[in-house]
Amino acid sequence: MIQRLIGILLFCLLLAPSMAAAAPAHQGASPGQARVHEAVSGYIQQKTAHLGLEIRIKRMSINGNPALPEGPLDFEVVAPQQWEGWGNANLGVVVRQRDRVVLNTSVQVEVEALADMVVALRQLDYGAVISEGDVTLQKRDVAAVAGKYSRSLDAIVGRRTRTSIKANAAIRTDQVEKVPLIKSGQLVTIVAENEVMRITVTGRARSAGAEGDTIMVQNLSSLKELPARVVNATTVQVGF
């Protein structure tokens, strides 16, 4: 009899750690709160799965202590139309059982979404051309930059700042622009060519433009204005 009791005691001691490890993060929640928590977490994961972000729910506040009936339940999570899946939001949760609504409540969430983004290593003044030594990649919260950020150093290096950028700040895509190669009013060579012919005339740029931009130029021979693509600092190309 004693040996049997000792065996049972040892079995319970061995089982206890695995049960504790399997307990959910919301262990102190009621069964109803736990099921709502699980439904909202699943919704957020599904909504952000294709974005390539590291998602962490920092806070989830469930309104009241919902009591849910036993048996199969259908959970519907309703988010504001413009909510992208991160930051602060007030979500609605509707729970149905056999098409009958058994719960209609609200849940406040704060979601952190981390992504590698380009960050300034020093203060960049207005009009500065960004070099490789000015920036690096760091993980930051997407909500802090309103979703306007760049994951590529190549997309930022060589661009010109449109505003001053503080050191250690993530660089938003709307804070930089291409460096213009051609200035408004300068003389340019207008090139029109195809497989058998190449024509060049002198023209004047009517606006500034960077490589690849389309600007208006004036043909000084005919005085006609036409759109042209910037090739380099002295040449534009028109369709032919």
PDB file of N, CA, C and O in Angstrom, residues 131-184:
ATOM      1  N   SER A 131      24.342  59.491 -47.284  1.00  0.00           N
ATOM      2  CA  SER A 131      25.396  58.544 -47.650  1.00  0.00           C
ATOM      3  C   SER A 131      25.238  57.260 -46.838  1.00  0.00           C
ATOM      4  O   SER A 131      24.440  57.187 -45.898  1.00  0.00           O
ATOM      5  N   GLU A 132      26.024  56.227 -47.183  1.00  0.00           N
ATOM      6  CA  GLU A 132      25.934  54.946 -46.494  1.00  0.00           C
ATOM      7  C   GLU A 132      26.273  55.078 -45.013  1.00  0.00           C
ATOM      8  O   GLU A 132      25.717  54.368 -44.176  1.00  0.00           O
ATOM      9  N   GLY A 133      27.183  55.988 -44.670  1.00  0.00           N
ATOM     10  CA  GLY A 133      27.569  56.165 -43.276  1.00  0.00           C
ATOM     11  C   GLY A 133      26.550  56.918 -42.439  1.00  0.00           C
ATOM     12  O   GLY A 133      26.695  57.009 -41.215  1.00  0.00           O
ATOM     13  N   ASP A 134      25.508  57.427 -43.066  1.00  0.00           N
ATOM     14  CA  ASP A 134      24.498  58.199 -42.344  1.00  0.00           C
ATOM     15  C   ASP A 134      23.368  57.340 -41.789  1.00  0.00           C
ATOM     16  O   ASP A 134      22.584  57.805 -40.955  1.00  0.00           O
ATOM     17  N   VAL A 135      23.246  56.100 -42.262  1.00  0.00           N
ATOM     18  CA  VAL A 135      22.058  55.296 -41.944  1.00  0.00           C
ATOM     19  C   VAL A 135      22.437  53.861 -41.602  1.00  0.00           C
ATOM     20  O   VAL A 135      23.530  53.386 -41.916  1.00  0.00           O
ATOM     21  N   THR A 136      21.500  53.168 -40.956  1.00  0.00           N
ATOM     22  CA  THR A 136      21.647  51.747 -40.656  1.00  0.00           C
ATOM     23  C   THR A 136      20.260  51.133 -40.588  1.00  0.00           C
ATOM     24  O   THR A 136      19.252  51.847 -40.625  1.00  0.00           O
ATOM     25  N   LEU A 137      20.180  49.792 -40.479  1.00  0.00           N
ATOM     26  CA  LEU A 137      18.910  49.095 -40.330  1.00  0.00           C
ATOM     27  C   LEU A 137      18.719  48.704 -38.866  1.00  0.00           C
ATOM     28  O   LEU A 137      19.620  48.124 -38.254  1.00  0.00           O
ATOM     29  N   GLN A 138      17.567  49.016 -38.310  1.00  0.00           N
ATOM     30  CA  GLN A 138      17.217  48.648 -36.939  1.00  0.00           C
ATOM     31  C   GLN A 138      15.753  48.242 -36.885  1.00  0.00           C
ATOM     32  O   GLN A 138      14.943  48.689 -37.704  1.00  0.00           O
ATOM     33  N   LYS A 139      15.410  47.403 -35.892  1.00  0.00           N
ATOM     34  CA  LYS A 139      14.016  47.037 -35.688  1.00  0.00           C
ATOM     35  C   LYS A 139      13.306  48.155 -34.924  1.00  0.00           C
ATOM     36  O   LYS A 139      13.762  48.565 -33.861  1.00  0.00           O
ATOM     37  N   ARG A 140      12.186  48.618 -35.473  1.00  0.00           N
ATOM     38  CA  ARG A 140      11.395  49.676 -34.856  1.00  0.00           C
ATOM     39  C   ARG A 140       9.906  49.344 -35.001  1.00  0.00           C
ATOM     40  O   ARG A 140       9.514  48.534 -35.846  1.00  0.00           O
ATOM     41  N   ASP A 141       9.100  50.026 -34.191  1.00  0.00           N
ATOM     42  CA  ASP A 141       7.652  49.841 -34.229  1.00  0.00           C
ATOM     43  C   ASP A 141       7.079  50.598 -35.423  1.00  0.00           C
ATOM     44  O   ASP A 141       7.287  51.813 -35.561  1.00  0.00           O
ATOM     45  N   VAL A 142       6.357  49.885 -36.275  1.00  0.00           N
ATOM     46  CA  VAL A 142       5.782  50.485 -37.475  1.00  0.00           C
ATOM     47  C   VAL A 142       4.799  51.603 -37.123  1.00  0.00           C
ATOM     48  O   VAL A 142       4.680  52.600 -37.836  1.00  0.00           O
ATOM     49  N   ALA A 143       4.075  51.450 -36.005  1.00  0.00           N
ATOM     50  CA  ALA A 143       3.078  52.451 -35.617  1.00  0.00           C
ATOM     51  C   ALA A 143       3.715  53.811 -35.364  1.00  0.00           C
ATOM     52  O   ALA A 143       3.083  54.847 -35.563  1.00  0.00           O
ATOM     53  N   ALA A 144       4.985  53.828 -34.940  1.00  0.00           N
ATOM     54  CA  ALA A 144       5.653  55.086 -34.621  1.00  0.00           C
ATOM     55  C   ALA A 144       5.950  55.926 -35.852  1.00  0.00           C
ATOM     56  O   ALA A 144       6.170  57.132 -35.746  1.00  0.00           O
ATOM     57  N   VAL A 145       5.952  55.304 -37.028  1.00  0.00           N
ATOM     58  CA  VAL A 145       6.241  56.043 -38.267  1.00  0.00           C
ATOM     59  C   VAL A 145       5.041  56.032 -39.206  1.00  0.00           C
ATOM     60  O   VAL A 145       5.182  56.318 -40.398  1.00  0.00           O
ATOM     61  N   ALA A 146       3.872  55.695 -38.667  1.00  0.00           N
ATOM     62  CA  ALA A 146       2.617  55.697 -39.450  1.00  0.00           C
ATOM     63  C   ALA A 146       2.716  54.846 -40.711  1.00  0.00           C
ATOM     64  O   ALA A 146       2.086  55.140 -41.723  1.00  0.00           O
ATOM     65  N   GLY A 147       3.516  53.791 -40.660  1.00  0.00           N
ATOM     66  CA  GLY A 147       3.617  52.876 -41.790  1.00  0.00           C
ATOM     67  C   GLY A 147       4.470  53.366 -42.938  1.00  0.00           C
ATOM     68  O   GLY A 147       4.680  52.642 -43.907  1.00  0.00           O
ATOM     69  N   LYS A 148       4.991  54.610 -42.859  1.00  0.00           N
ATOM     70  CA  LYS A 148       5.801  55.164 -43.949  1.00  0.00           C
ATOM     71  C   LYS A 148       7.280  54.994 -43.610  1.00  0.00           C
ATOM     72  O   LYS A 148       7.883  55.853 -42.975  1.00  0.00           O
ATOM     73  N   TYR A 149       7.840  53.872 -44.009  1.00  0.00           N
ATOM     74  CA  TYR A 149       9.241  53.602 -43.707  1.00  0.00           C
ATOM     75  C   TYR A 149       9.844  52.803 -44.848  1.00  0.00           C
ATOM     76  O   TYR A 149       9.138  52.303 -45.723  1.00  0.00           O
ATOM     77  N   SER A 150      11.165  52.677 -44.810  1.00  0.00           N
ATOM     78  CA  SER A 150      11.852  51.909 -45.849  1.00  0.00           C
ATOM     79  C   SER A 150      12.652  50.797 -45.193  1.00  0.00           C
ATOM     80  O   SER A 150      13.316  51.011 -44.178  1.00  0.00           O
ATOM     81  N   ARG A 151      12.586  49.588 -45.782  1.00  0.00           N
ATOM     82  CA  ARG A 151      13.378  48.464 -45.295  1.00  0.00           C
ATOM     83  C   ARG A 151      14.689  48.323 -46.051  1.00  0.00           C
ATOM     84  O   ARG A 151      15.492  47.451 -45.749  1.00  0.00           O
ATOM     85  N   SER A 152      14.908  49.158 -47.053  1.00  0.00           N
ATOM     86  CA  SER A 152      16.064  49.010 -47.933  1.00  0.00           C
ATOM     87  C   SER A 152      16.988  50.217 -47.821  1.00  0.00           C
ATOM     88  O   SER A 152      16.567  51.354 -48.040  1.00  0.00           O
ATOM     89  N   LEU A 153      18.244  49.971 -47.499  1.00  0.00           N
ATOM     90  CA  LEU A 153      19.232  51.052 -47.479  1.00  0.00           C
ATOM     91  C   LEU A 153      19.420  51.638 -48.874  1.00  0.00           C
ATOM     92  O   LEU A 153      19.593  52.851 -49.029  1.00  0.00           O
ATOM     93  N   ASP A 154      19.350  50.783 -49.892  1.00  0.00           N
ATOM     94  CA  ASP A 154      19.543  51.257 -51.264  1.00  0.00           C
ATOM     95  C   ASP A 154      18.468  52.257 -51.679  1.00  0.00           C
ATOM     96  O   ASP A 154      18.713  53.112 -52.537  1.00  0.00           O
ATOM     97  N   ALA A 155      17.282  52.139 -51.080  1.00  0.00           N
ATOM     98  CA  ALA A 155      16.190  53.050 -51.439  1.00  0.00           C
ATOM     99  C   ALA A 155      16.343  54.425 -50.790  1.00  0.00           C
ATOM    100  O   ALA A 155      15.653  55.369 -51.172  1.00  0.00           O
ATOM    101  N   ILE A 156      17.251  54.540 -49.810  1.00  0.00           N
ATOM    102  CA  ILE A 156      17.436  55.803 -49.082  1.00  0.00           C
ATOM    103  C   ILE A 156      18.774  56.454 -49.404  1.00  0.00           C
ATOM    104  O   ILE A 156      18.861  57.678 -49.588  1.00  0.00           O
ATOM    105  N   VAL A 157      19.835  55.643 -49.486  1.00  0.00           N
ATOM    106  CA  VAL A 157      21.174  56.186 -49.769  1.00  0.00           C
ATOM    107  C   VAL A 157      21.180  56.845 -51.150  1.00  0.00           C
ATOM    108  O   VAL A 157      20.687  56.282 -52.130  1.00  0.00           O
ATOM    109  N   GLY A 158      21.719  58.044 -51.212  1.00  0.00           N
ATOM    110  CA  GLY A 158      21.771  58.795 -52.460  1.00  0.00           C
ATOM    111  C   GLY A 158      20.602  59.745 -52.646  1.00  0.00           C
ATOM    112  O   GLY A 158      20.618  60.577 -53.550  1.00  0.00           O
ATOM    113  N   ARG A 159      19.582  59.627 -51.769  1.00  0.00           N
ATOM    114  CA  ARG A 159      18.444  60.543 -51.842  1.00  0.00           C
ATOM    115  C   ARG A 159      18.746  61.820 -51.052  1.00  0.00           C
ATOM    116  O   ARG A 159      19.655  61.872 -50.229  1.00  0.00           O
ATOM    117  N   ARG A 160      17.911  62.825 -51.295  1.00  0.00           N
ATOM    118  CA  ARG A 160      18.075  64.122 -50.618  1.00  0.00           C
ATOM    119  C   ARG A 160      16.937  64.306 -49.621  1.00  0.00           C
ATOM    120  O   ARG A 160      15.791  63.949 -49.886  1.00  0.00           O
ATOM    121  N   THR A 161      17.262  64.844 -48.452  1.00  0.00           N
ATOM    122  CA  THR A 161      16.241  65.041 -47.420  1.00  0.00           C
ATOM    123  C   THR A 161      15.352  66.226 -47.776  1.00  0.00           C
ATOM    124  O   THR A 161      15.821  67.268 -48.235  1.00  0.00           O
ATOM    125  N   ARG A 162      14.050  66.051 -47.537  1.00  0.00           N
ATOM    126  CA  ARG A 162      13.074  67.118 -47.765  1.00  0.00           C
ATOM    127  C   ARG A 162      12.798  67.898 -46.491  1.00  0.00           C
ATOM    128  O   ARG A 162      12.122  68.922 -46.516  1.00  0.00           O
ATOM    129  N   THR A 163      13.326  67.404 -45.366  1.00  0.00           N
ATOM    130  CA  THR A 163      13.183  68.051 -44.066  1.00  0.00           C
ATOM    131  C   THR A 163      14.340  67.603 -43.209  1.00  0.00           C
ATOM    132  O   THR A 163      15.049  66.644 -43.550  1.00  0.00           O
ATOM    133  N   SER A 164      14.593  68.263 -42.108  1.00  0.00           N
ATOM    134  CA  SER A 164      15.648  67.814 -41.200  1.00  0.00           C
ATOM    135  C   SER A 164      15.181  66.552 -40.479  1.00  0.00           C
ATOM    136  O   SER A 164      14.007  66.415 -40.133  1.00  0.00           O
ATOM    137  N   ILE A 165      16.100  65.615 -40.247  1.00  0.00           N
ATOM    138  CA  ILE A 165      15.786  64.333 -39.610  1.00  0.00           C
ATOM    139  C   ILE A 165      16.700  64.174 -38.402  1.00  0.00           C
ATOM    140  O   ILE A 165      17.924  64.286 -38.525  1.00  0.00           O
ATOM    141  N   LYS A 166      16.111  63.898 -37.245  1.00  0.00           N
ATOM    142  CA  LYS A 166      16.896  63.775 -36.020  1.00  0.00           C
ATOM    143  C   LYS A 166      17.676  62.467 -36.004  1.00  0.00           C
ATOM    144  O   LYS A 166      17.285  61.484 -36.627  1.00  0.00           O
ATOM    145  N   ALA A 167      18.781  62.484 -35.251  1.00  0.00           N
ATOM    146  CA  ALA A 167      19.563  61.257 -35.072  1.00  0.00           C
ATOM    147  C   ALA A 167      18.719  60.205 -34.364  1.00  0.00           C
ATOM    148  O   ALA A 167      17.900  60.519 -33.504  1.00  0.00           O
ATOM    149  N   ASN A 168      18.899  58.956 -34.753  1.00  0.00           N
ATOM    150  CA  ASN A 168      18.204  57.801 -34.166  1.00  0.00           C
ATOM    151  C   ASN A 168      16.733  57.729 -34.559  1.00  0.00           C
ATOM    152  O   ASN A 168      15.976  56.933 -34.001  1.00  0.00           O
ATOM    153  N   ALA A 169      16.314  58.549 -35.524  1.00  0.00           N
ATOM    154  CA  ALA A 169      14.922  58.514 -35.984  1.00  0.00           C
ATOM    155  C   ALA A 169      14.812  57.651 -37.234  1.00  0.00           C
ATOM    156  O   ALA A 169      15.699  57.656 -38.098  1.00  0.00           O
ATOM    157  N   ALA A 170      13.717  56.889 -37.322  1.00  0.00           N
ATOM    158  CA  ALA A 170      13.445  56.136 -38.549  1.00  0.00           C
ATOM    159  C   ALA A 170      13.121  57.120 -39.667  1.00  0.00           C
ATOM    160  O   ALA A 170      12.422  58.117 -39.449  1.00  0.00           O
ATOM    161  N   ILE A 171      13.647  56.847 -40.841  1.00  0.00           N
ATOM    162  CA  ILE A 171      13.457  57.754 -41.973  1.00  0.00           C
ATOM    163  C   ILE A 171      12.225  57.322 -42.755  1.00  0.00           C
ATOM    164  O   ILE A 171      12.158  56.212 -43.283  1.00  0.00           O
ATOM    165  N   ARG A 172      11.228  58.213 -42.821  1.00  0.00           N
ATOM    166  CA  ARG A 172      10.019  57.937 -43.580  1.00  0.00           C
ATOM    167  C   ARG A 172      10.273  58.178 -45.063  1.00  0.00           C
ATOM    168  O   ARG A 172      11.093  59.013 -45.447  1.00  0.00           O
ATOM    169  N   THR A 173       9.550  57.455 -45.890  1.00  0.00           N
ATOM    170  CA  THR A 173       9.737  57.593 -47.331  1.00  0.00           C
ATOM    171  C   THR A 173       9.336  58.969 -47.841  1.00  0.00           C
ATOM    172  O   THR A 173       9.837  59.412 -48.878  1.00  0.00           O
ATOM    173  N   ASP A 174       8.437  59.645 -47.112  1.00  0.00           N
ATOM    174  CA  ASP A 174       8.031  60.978 -47.560  1.00  0.00           C
ATOM    175  C   ASP A 174       8.983  62.072 -47.091  1.00  0.00           C
ATOM    176  O   ASP A 174       8.755  63.249 -47.341  1.00  0.00           O
ATOM    177  N   GLN A 175      10.073  61.682 -46.407  1.00  0.00           N
ATOM    178  CA  GLN A 175      11.063  62.658 -45.949  1.00  0.00           C
ATOM    179  C   GLN A 175      12.245  62.794 -46.899  1.00  0.00           C
ATOM    180  O   GLN A 175      13.121  63.618 -46.673  1.00  0.00           O
ATOM    181  N   VAL A 176      12.271  61.976 -47.955  1.00  0.00           N
ATOM    182  CA  VAL A 176      13.400  62.019 -48.888  1.00  0.00           C
ATOM    183  C   VAL A 176      12.879  62.106 -50.318  1.00  0.00           C
ATOM    184  O   VAL A 176      11.713  61.810 -50.590  1.00  0.00           O
ATOM    185  N   GLU A 177      13.755  62.506 -51.210  1.00  0.00           N
ATOM    186  CA  GLU A 177      13.407  62.606 -52.626  1.00  0.00           C
ATOM    187  C   GLU A 177      14.649  62.348 -53.462  1.00  0.00           C
ATOM    188  O   GLU A 177      15.787  62.413 -52.963  1.00  0.00           O
ATOM    189  N   LYS A 178      14.455  62.053 -54.729  1.00  0.00           N
ATOM    190  CA  LYS A 178      15.591  61.896 -55.634  1.00  0.00           C
ATOM    191  C   LYS A 178      16.318  63.220 -55.785  1.00  0.00           C
ATOM    192  O   LYS A 178      15.705  64.290 -55.721  1.00  0.00           O
ATOM    193  N   VAL A 179      17.608  63.143 -55.989  1.00  0.00           N
ATOM    194  CA  VAL A 179      18.403  64.355 -56.234  1.00  0.00           C
ATOM    195  C   VAL A 179      18.221  64.760 -57.695  1.00  0.00           C
ATOM    196  O   VAL A 179      18.521  63.979 -58.605  1.00  0.00           O
ATOM    197  N   PRO A 180      17.712  65.960 -57.973  1.00  0.00           N
ATOM    198  CA  PRO A 180      17.518  66.388 -59.367  1.00  0.00           C
ATOM    199  C   PRO A 180      18.849  66.456 -60.111  1.00  0.00           C
ATOM    200  O   PRO A 180      19.830  67.012 -59.613  1.00  0.00           O
ATOM    201  N   LEU A 181      18.876  65.882 -61.317  1.00  0.00           N
ATOM    202  CA  LEU A 181      20.057  65.976 -62.164  1.00  0.00           C
ATOM    203  C   LEU A 181      19.965  67.182 -63.090  1.00  0.00           C
ATOM    204  O   LEU A 181      20.978  67.767 -63.471  1.00  0.00           O
ATOM    205  N   ILE A 182      18.750  67.546 -63.433  1.00  0.00           N
ATOM    206  CA  ILE A 182      18.527  68.666 -64.353  1.00  0.00           C
ATOM    207  C   ILE A 182      17.735  69.749 -63.628  1.00  0.00           C
ATOM    208  O   ILE A 182      16.748  69.456 -62.940  1.00  0.00           O
ATOM    209  N   LYS A 183      18.178  70.986 -63.778  1.00  0.00           N
ATOM    210  CA  LYS A 183      17.500  72.119 -63.155  1.00  0.00           C
ATOM    211  C   LYS A 183      16.558  72.781 -64.156  1.00  0.00           C
ATOM    212  O   LYS A 183      16.779  72.727 -65.369  1.00  0.00           O
ATOM    213  N   SER A 184      15.539  73.405 -63.634  1.00  0.00           N
ATOM    214  CA  SER A 184      14.608  74.133 -64.491  1.00  0.00           C
ATOM    215  C   SER A 184      15.340  75.278 -65.190  1.00  0.00           C
ATOM    216  O   SER A 184      16.080  76.042 -64.562  1.00  0.00           O
TER     217      SER A 184
END
